[in-house]
mmCIF file of C-alpha atoms in Angstrom:
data_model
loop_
_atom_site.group_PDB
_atom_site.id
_atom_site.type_symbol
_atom_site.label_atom_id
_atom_site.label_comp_id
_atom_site.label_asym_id
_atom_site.label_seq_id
_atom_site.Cartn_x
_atom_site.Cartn_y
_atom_site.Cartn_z
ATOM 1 C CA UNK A 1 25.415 -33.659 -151.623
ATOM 2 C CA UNK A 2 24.363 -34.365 -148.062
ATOM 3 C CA UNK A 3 20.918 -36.147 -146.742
ATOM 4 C CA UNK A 4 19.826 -35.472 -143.619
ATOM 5 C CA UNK A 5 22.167 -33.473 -141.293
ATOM 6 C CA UNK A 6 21.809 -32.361 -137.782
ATOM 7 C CA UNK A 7 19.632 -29.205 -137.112
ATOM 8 C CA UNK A 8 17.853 -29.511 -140.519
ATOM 9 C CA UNK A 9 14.429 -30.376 -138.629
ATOM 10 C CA UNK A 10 12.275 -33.494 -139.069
ATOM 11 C CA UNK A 11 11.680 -34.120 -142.935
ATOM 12 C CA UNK A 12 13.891 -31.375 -144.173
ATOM 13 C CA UNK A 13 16.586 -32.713 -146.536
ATOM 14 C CA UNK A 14 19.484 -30.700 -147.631
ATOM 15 C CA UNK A 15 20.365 -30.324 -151.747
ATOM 16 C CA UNK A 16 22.920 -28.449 -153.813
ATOM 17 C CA UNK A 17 22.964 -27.593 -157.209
ATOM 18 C CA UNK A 18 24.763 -25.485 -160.050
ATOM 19 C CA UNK A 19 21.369 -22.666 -159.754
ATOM 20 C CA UNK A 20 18.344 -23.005 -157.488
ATOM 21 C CA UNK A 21 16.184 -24.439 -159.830
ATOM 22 C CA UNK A 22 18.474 -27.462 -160.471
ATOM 23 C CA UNK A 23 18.561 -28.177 -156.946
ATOM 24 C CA UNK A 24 15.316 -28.088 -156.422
ATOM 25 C CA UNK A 25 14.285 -30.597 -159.112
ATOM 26 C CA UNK A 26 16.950 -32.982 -157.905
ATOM 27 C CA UNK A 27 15.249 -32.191 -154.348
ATOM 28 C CA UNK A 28 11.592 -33.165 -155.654
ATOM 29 C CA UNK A 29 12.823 -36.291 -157.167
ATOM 30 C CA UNK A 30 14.582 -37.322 -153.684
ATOM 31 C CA UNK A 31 11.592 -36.528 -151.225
ATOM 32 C CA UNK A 32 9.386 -38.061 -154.521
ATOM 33 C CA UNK A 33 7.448 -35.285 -155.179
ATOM 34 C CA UNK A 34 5.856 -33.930 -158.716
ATOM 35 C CA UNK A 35 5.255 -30.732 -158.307
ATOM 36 C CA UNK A 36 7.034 -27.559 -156.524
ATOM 37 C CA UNK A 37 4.198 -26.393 -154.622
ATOM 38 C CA UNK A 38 4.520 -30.126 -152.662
ATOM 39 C CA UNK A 39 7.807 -28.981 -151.231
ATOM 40 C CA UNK A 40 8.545 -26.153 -149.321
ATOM 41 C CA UNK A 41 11.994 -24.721 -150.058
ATOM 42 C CA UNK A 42 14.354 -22.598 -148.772
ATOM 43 C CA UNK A 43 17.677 -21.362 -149.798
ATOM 44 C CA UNK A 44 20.411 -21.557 -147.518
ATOM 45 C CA UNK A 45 22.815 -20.051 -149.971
ATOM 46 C CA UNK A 46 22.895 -18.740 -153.993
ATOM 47 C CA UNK A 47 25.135 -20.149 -156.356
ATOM 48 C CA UNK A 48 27.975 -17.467 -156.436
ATOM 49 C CA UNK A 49 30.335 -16.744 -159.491
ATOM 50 C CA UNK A 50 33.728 -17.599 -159.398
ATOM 51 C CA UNK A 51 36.352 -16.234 -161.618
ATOM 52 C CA UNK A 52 35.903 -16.187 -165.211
ATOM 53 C CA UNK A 53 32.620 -17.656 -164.106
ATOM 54 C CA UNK A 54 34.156 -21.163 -163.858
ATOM 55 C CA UNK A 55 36.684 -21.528 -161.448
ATOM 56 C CA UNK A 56 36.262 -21.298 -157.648
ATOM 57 C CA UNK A 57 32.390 -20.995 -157.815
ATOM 58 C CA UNK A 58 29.985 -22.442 -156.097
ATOM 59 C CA UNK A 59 27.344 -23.974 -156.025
ATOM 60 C CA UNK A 60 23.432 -23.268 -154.410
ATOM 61 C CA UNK A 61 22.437 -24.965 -151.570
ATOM 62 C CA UNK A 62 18.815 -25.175 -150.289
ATOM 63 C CA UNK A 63 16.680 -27.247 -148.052
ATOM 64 C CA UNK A 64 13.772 -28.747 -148.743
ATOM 65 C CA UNK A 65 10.770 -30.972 -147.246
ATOM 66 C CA UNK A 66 7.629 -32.290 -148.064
ATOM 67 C CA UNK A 67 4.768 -29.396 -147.904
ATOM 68 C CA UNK A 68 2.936 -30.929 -144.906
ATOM 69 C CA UNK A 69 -0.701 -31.483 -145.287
ATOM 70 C CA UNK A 70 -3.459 -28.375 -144.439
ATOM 71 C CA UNK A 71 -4.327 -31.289 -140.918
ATOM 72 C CA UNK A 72 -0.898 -31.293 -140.172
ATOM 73 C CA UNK A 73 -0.368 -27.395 -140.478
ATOM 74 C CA UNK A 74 -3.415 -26.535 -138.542
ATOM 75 C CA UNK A 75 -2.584 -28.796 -135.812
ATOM 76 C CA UNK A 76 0.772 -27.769 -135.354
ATOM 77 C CA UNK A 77 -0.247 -24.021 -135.492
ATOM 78 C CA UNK A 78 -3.008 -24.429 -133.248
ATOM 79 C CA UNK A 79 -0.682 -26.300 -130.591
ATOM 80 C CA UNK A 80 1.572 -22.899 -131.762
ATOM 81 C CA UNK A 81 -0.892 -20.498 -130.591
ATOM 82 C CA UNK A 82 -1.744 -22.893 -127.056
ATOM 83 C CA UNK A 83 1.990 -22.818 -126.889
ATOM 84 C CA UNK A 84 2.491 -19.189 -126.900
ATOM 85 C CA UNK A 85 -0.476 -18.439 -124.316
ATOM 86 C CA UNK A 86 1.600 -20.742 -121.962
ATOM 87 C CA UNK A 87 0.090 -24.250 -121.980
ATOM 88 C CA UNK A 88 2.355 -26.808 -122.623
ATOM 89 C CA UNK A 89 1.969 -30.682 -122.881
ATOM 90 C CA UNK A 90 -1.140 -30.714 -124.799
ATOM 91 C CA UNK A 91 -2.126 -33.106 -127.573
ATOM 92 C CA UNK A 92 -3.954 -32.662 -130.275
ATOM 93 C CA UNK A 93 -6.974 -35.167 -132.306
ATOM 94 C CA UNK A 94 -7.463 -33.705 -135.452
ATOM 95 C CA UNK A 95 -9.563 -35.652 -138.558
ATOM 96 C CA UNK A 96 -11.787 -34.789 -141.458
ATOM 97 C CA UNK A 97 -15.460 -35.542 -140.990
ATOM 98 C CA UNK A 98 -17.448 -37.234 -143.911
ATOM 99 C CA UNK A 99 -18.770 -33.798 -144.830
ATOM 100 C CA UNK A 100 -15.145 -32.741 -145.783
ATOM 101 C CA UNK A 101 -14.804 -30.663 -142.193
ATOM 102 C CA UNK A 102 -11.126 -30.598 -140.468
ATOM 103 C CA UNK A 103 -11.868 -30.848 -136.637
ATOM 104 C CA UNK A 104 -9.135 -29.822 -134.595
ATOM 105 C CA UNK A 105 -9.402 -31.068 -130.573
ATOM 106 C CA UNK A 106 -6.685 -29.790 -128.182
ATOM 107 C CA UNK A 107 -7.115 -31.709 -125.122
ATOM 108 C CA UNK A 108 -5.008 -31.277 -122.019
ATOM 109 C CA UNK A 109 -4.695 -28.914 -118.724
ATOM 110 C CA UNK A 110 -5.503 -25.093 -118.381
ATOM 111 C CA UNK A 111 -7.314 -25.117 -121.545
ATOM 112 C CA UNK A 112 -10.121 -23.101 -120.277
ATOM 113 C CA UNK A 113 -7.942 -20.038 -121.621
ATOM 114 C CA UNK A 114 -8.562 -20.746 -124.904
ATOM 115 C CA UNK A 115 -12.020 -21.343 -124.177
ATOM 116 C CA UNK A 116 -12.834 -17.811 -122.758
ATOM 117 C CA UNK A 117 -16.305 -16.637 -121.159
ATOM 118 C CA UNK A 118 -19.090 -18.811 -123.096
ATOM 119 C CA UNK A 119 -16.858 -19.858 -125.532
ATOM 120 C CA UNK A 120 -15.828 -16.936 -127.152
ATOM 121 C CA UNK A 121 -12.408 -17.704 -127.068
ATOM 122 C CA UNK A 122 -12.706 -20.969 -128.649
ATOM 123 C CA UNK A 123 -14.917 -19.097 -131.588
ATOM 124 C CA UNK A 124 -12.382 -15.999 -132.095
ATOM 125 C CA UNK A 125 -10.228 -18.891 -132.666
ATOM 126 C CA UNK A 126 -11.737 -21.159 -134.917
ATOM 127 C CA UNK A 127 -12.483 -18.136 -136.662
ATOM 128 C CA UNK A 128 -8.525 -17.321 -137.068
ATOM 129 C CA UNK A 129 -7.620 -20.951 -137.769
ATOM 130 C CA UNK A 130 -10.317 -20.696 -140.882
ATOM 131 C CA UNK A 131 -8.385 -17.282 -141.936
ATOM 132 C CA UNK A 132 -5.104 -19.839 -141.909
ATOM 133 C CA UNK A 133 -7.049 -22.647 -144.015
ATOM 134 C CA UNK A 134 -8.255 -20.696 -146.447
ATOM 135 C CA UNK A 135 -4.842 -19.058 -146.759
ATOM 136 C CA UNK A 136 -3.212 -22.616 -147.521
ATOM 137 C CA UNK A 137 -3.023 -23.330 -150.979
ATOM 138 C CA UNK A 138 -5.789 -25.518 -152.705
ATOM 139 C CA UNK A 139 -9.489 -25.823 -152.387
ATOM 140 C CA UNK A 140 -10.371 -24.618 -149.212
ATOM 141 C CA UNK A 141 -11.509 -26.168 -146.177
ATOM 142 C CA UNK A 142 -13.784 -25.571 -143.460
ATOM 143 C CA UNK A 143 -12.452 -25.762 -139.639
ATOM 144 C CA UNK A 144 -14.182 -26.630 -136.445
ATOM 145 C CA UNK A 145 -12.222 -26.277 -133.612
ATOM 146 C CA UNK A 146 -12.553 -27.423 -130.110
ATOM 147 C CA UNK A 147 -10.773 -27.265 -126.298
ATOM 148 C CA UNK A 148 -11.297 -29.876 -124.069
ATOM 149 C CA UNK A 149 -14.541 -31.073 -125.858
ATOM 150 C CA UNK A 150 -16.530 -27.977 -124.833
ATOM 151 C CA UNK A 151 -18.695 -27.963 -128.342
ATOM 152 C CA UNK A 152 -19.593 -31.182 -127.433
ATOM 153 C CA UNK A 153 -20.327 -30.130 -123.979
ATOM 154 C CA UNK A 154 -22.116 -27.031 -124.506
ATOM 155 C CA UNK A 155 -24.349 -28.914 -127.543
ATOM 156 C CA UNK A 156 -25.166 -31.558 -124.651
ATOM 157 C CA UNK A 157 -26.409 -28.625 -121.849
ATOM 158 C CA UNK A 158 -28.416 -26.570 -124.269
ATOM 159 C CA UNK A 159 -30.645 -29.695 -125.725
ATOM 160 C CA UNK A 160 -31.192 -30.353 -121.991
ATOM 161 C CA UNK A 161 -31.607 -26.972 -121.629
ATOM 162 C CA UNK A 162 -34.390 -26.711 -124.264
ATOM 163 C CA UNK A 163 -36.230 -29.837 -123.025
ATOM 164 C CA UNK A 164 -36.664 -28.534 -119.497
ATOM 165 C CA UNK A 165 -37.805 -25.420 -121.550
ATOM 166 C CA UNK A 166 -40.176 -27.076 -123.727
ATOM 167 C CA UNK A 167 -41.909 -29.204 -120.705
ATOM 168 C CA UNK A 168 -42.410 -25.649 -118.983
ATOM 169 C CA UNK A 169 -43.842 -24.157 -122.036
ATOM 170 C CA UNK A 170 -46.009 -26.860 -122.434
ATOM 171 C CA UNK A 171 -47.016 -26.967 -118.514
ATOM 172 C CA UNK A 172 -47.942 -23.320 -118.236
ATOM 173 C CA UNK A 173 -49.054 -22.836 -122.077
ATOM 174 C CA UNK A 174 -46.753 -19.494 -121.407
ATOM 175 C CA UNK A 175 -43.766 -18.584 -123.994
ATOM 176 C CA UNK A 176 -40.094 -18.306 -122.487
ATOM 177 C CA UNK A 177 -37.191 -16.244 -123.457
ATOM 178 C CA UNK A 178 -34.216 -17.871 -122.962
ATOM 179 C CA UNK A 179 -30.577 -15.629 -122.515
ATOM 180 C CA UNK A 180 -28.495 -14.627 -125.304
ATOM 181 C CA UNK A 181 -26.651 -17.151 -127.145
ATOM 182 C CA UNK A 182 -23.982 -17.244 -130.609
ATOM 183 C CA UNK A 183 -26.032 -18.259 -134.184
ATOM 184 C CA UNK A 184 -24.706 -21.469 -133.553
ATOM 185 C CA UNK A 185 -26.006 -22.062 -130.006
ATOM 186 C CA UNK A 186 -29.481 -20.320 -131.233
ATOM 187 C CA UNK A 187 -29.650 -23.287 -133.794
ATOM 188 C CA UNK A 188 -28.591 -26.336 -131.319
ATOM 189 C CA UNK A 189 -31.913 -24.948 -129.291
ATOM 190 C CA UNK A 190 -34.128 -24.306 -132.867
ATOM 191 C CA UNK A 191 -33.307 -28.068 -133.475
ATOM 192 C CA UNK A 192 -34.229 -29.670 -129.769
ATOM 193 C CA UNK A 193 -37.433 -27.600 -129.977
ATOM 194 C CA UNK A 194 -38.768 -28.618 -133.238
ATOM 195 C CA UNK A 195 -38.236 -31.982 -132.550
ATOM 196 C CA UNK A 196 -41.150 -31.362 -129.395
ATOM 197 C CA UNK A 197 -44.208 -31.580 -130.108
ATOM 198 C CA UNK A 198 -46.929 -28.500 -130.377
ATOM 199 C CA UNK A 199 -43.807 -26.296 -129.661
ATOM 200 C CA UNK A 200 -42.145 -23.675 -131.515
ATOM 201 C CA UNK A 201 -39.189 -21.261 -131.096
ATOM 202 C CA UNK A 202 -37.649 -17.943 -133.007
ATOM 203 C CA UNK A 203 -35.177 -15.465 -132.422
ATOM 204 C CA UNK A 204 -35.456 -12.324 -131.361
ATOM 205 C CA UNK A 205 -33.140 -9.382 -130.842
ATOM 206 C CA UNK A 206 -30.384 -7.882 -131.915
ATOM 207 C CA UNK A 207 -26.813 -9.785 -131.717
ATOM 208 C CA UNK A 208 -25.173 -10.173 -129.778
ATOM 209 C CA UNK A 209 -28.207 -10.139 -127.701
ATOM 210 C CA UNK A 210 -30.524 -12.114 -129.974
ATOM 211 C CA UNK A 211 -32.592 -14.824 -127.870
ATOM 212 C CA UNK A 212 -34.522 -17.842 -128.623
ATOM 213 C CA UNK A 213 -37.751 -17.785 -127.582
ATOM 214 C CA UNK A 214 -39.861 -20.698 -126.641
ATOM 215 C CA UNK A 215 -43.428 -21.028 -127.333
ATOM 216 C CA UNK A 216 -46.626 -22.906 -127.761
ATOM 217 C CA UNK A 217 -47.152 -23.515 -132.097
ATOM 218 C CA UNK A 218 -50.326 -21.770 -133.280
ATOM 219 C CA UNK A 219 -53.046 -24.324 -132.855
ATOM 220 C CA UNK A 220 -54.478 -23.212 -136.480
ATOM 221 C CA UNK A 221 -53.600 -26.718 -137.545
ATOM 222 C CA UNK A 222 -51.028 -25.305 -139.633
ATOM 223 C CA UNK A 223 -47.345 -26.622 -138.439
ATOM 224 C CA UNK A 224 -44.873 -24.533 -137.156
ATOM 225 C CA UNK A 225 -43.663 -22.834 -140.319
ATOM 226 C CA UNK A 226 -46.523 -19.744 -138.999
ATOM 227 C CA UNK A 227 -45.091 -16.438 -138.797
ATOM 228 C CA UNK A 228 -41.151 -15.574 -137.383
ATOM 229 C CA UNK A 229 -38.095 -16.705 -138.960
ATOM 230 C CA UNK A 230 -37.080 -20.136 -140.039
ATOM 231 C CA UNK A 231 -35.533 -21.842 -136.996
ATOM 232 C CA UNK A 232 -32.863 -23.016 -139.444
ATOM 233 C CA UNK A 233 -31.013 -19.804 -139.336
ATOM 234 C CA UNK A 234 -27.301 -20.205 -139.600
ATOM 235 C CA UNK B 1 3.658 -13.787 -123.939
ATOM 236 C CA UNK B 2 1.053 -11.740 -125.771
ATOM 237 C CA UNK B 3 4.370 -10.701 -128.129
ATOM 238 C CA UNK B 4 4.479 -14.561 -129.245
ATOM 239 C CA UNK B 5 0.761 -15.208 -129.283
ATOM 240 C CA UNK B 6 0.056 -12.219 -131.349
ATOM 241 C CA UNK B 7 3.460 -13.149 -133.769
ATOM 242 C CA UNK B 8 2.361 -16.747 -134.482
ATOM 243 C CA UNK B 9 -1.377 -15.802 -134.920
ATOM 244 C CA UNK B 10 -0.622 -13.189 -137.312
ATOM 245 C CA UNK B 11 2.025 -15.207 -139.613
ATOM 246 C CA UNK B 12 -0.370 -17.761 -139.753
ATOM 247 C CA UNK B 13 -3.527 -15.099 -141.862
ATOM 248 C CA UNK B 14 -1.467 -13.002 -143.645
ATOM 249 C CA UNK B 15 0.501 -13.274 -147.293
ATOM 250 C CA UNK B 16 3.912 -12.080 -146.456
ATOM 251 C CA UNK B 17 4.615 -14.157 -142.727
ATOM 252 C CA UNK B 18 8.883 -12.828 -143.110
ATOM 253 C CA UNK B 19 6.933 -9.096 -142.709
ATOM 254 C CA UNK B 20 5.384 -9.504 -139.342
ATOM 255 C CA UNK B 21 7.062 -7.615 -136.455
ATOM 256 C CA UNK B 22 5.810 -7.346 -133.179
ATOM 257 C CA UNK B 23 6.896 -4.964 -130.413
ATOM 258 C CA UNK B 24 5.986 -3.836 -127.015
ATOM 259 C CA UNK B 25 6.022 -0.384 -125.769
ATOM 260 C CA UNK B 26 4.359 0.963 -122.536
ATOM 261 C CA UNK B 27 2.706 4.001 -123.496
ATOM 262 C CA UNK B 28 1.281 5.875 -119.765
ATOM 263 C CA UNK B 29 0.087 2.400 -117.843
ATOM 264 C CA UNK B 30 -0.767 0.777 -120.620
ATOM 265 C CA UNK B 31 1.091 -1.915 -122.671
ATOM 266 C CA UNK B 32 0.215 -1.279 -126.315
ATOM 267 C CA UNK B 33 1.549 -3.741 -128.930
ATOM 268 C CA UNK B 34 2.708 -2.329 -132.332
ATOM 269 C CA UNK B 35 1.515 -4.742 -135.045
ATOM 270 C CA UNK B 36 3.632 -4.386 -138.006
ATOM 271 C CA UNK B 37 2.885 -5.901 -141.350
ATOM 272 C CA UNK B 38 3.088 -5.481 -144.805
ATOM 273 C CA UNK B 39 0.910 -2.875 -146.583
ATOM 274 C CA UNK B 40 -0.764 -5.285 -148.558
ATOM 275 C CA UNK B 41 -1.503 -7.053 -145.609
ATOM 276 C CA UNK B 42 -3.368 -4.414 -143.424
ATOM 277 C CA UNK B 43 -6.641 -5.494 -144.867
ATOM 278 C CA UNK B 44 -5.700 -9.069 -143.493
ATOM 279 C CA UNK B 45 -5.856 -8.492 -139.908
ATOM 280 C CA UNK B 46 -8.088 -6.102 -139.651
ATOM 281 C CA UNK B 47 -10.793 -7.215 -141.563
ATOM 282 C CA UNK B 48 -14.366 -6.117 -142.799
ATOM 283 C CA UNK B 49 -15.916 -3.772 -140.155
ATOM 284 C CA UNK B 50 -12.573 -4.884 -137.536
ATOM 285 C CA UNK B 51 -13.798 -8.372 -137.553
ATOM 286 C CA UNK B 52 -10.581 -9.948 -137.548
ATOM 287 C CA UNK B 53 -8.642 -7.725 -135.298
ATOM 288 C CA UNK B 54 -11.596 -7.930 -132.981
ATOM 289 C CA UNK B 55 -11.361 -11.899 -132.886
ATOM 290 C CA UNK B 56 -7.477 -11.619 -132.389
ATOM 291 C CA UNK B 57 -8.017 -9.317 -129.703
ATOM 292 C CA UNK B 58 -10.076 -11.280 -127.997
ATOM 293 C CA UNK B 59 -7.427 -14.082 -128.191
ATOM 294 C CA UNK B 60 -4.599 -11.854 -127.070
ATOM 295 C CA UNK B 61 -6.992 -10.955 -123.491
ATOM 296 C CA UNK B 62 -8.270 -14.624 -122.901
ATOM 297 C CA UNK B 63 -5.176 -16.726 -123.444
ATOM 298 C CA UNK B 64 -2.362 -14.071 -123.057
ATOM 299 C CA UNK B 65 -2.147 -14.192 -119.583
ATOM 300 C CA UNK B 66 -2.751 -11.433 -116.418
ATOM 301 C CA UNK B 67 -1.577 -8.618 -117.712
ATOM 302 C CA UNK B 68 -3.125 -9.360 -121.074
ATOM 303 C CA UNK B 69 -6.604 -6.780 -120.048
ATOM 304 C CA UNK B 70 -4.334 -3.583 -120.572
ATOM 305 C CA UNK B 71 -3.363 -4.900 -124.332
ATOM 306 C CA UNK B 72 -3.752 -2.216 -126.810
ATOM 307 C CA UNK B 73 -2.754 -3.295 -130.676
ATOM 308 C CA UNK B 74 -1.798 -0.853 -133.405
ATOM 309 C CA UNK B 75 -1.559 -1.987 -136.337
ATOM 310 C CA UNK B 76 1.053 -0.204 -138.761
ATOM 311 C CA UNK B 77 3.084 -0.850 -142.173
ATOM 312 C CA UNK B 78 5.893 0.599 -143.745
#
């Protein structure tokens, strides 16, 4: 029975057995694991007869190693994907946030591939990394991922955005339509507004052309909840 | 490129990863990639009304490099 050899990989540990099974709980016990669905396992070769079923047979061999963790896998596979479009020596800063959210950051050069035109890239993406999560087994979790700290960025030029906005609005007592933006954008700009006074916003439009629109809140006395949508749309 | 992108994407949404074959074939001037997974799978890259397929395609023409604009992908299972 061997430990680590070369070419088995980081982590991966090599076991043999007299069936699968056996080698596998010997395996568990060695990386100190309870359950099979910890480990990942793969055989290498089945246990094979010999004659009269005693002599000459052999053993199964597998290898095993720890299951890595749902941070771990989504890092490597987004540094995967970055891989495979071409961009090498990148790093990645991934964590969980107190609400239970796994943020994944690549930073490094060329990223603005991944980014795309308004950061439609970077959402196609984090949509396909949350197909991934939710594929992993266990509860599943929720993933926000970023290039370069563009969310950041772009949450940083739309707030400034919607204050310039808001002074106009309140200069010229006139509403303004800002361009189209993503749900997500829409809301960054719903927030910044309401937190102006005698302002208001909603959304109009269709997506992917729906716009916020700025405007003066009815001066009824009533607060902004008056007529349109909720500005906390999602 | 967009072989490998589209590969590691796929593996990583769908059940059976050991199914996924990818291969390129110029069809007139255009590169089309056949998608190849397994039945149970279609449903998994595709997606309610194309959503998914639309989000990997947008991947594939963004990241997969210059000639990535032609990209056609067919999706198929055996």
């Amino acid at each position: 029975m061997s430990g680590e050899r070369d070419g088995l990989g980081p982590g991966w540990i090599e076991v043999t057995g007299r069936t699968v099974e056996e080698a596998t709980l010997v395996g568990l016990q060695r990386l100190g694991l309870a359950a099979a669905e910890d480990a990942e396992v793969e055989v290498l070769e089945e246990p094979q007869r010999g004659l009269l079923g005693v002599f000459g047979g052999r053993g199964a061999r597998i290898r095993m190693r720890r299951r890595p963790d749902r941070l771990e896998a989504l890092s490597r596979l987004a540094l995967d994907i970055a891989r495979a479009a071409g961009l090498e020596d990148l790093s990645v800063d991934s964590f969980r946030d107190e609400e239970g959210y796994i943020h994944i950051n690549l930073k490094g050069p060329g990223l603005g591939r991944l980014i795309g035109r308004r950061g439609e890239t970077l959402d196609a993406l984090q949509y396909l990394l949350n197909l991934a999560s939710a594929r992993m087994p266990g509860r599943p979790e929720r993933v926000i991922f970023d290039a370069d700290g563009y969310r950041e960025r772009r949450r940083q030029a739309l707030e400034a955005l919607a204050e310039r906005v808001s002074a106009r609005v309140r200069r010229t007592g006139r509403e303004v339509v800002l361009e189209p933006m993503t749900p997500q954008e829409r809301k960054i700009v719903h927030l910044a507004v309401a937190r102006e006074e005698g302002l208001t916003s909603e959304s109009r439009g269709q997506e992917p052309f729906r716009r916020v629109v700025v405007k003066p809140a009815p001066t009824s006395g009533r607060d902004g909840a008056a007529g349109g949508e909720s500005p906390d749309e999602r | 490129m967009q072989v490998e992108l589209l590969k590691v994407i796929v593996r990583a949404i769908v059940s059976n990863p050991e199914a996924v074959k990818v291969t390129e074939e110029r069809r007139h001037a255009q590169t089309v990639l056949l998608l190849e997974v397994a039945p149970e799978d279609v449903g998994r890259v595709i997606g309610r009304q194309g959503r998914i397929i639309k989000a990997i395609r947008k991947v594939l023409k963004t990241a997969g490099g210059p000639r990535a604009k032609y990209v056609t992908i067919d999706v198929v299972s055996r």
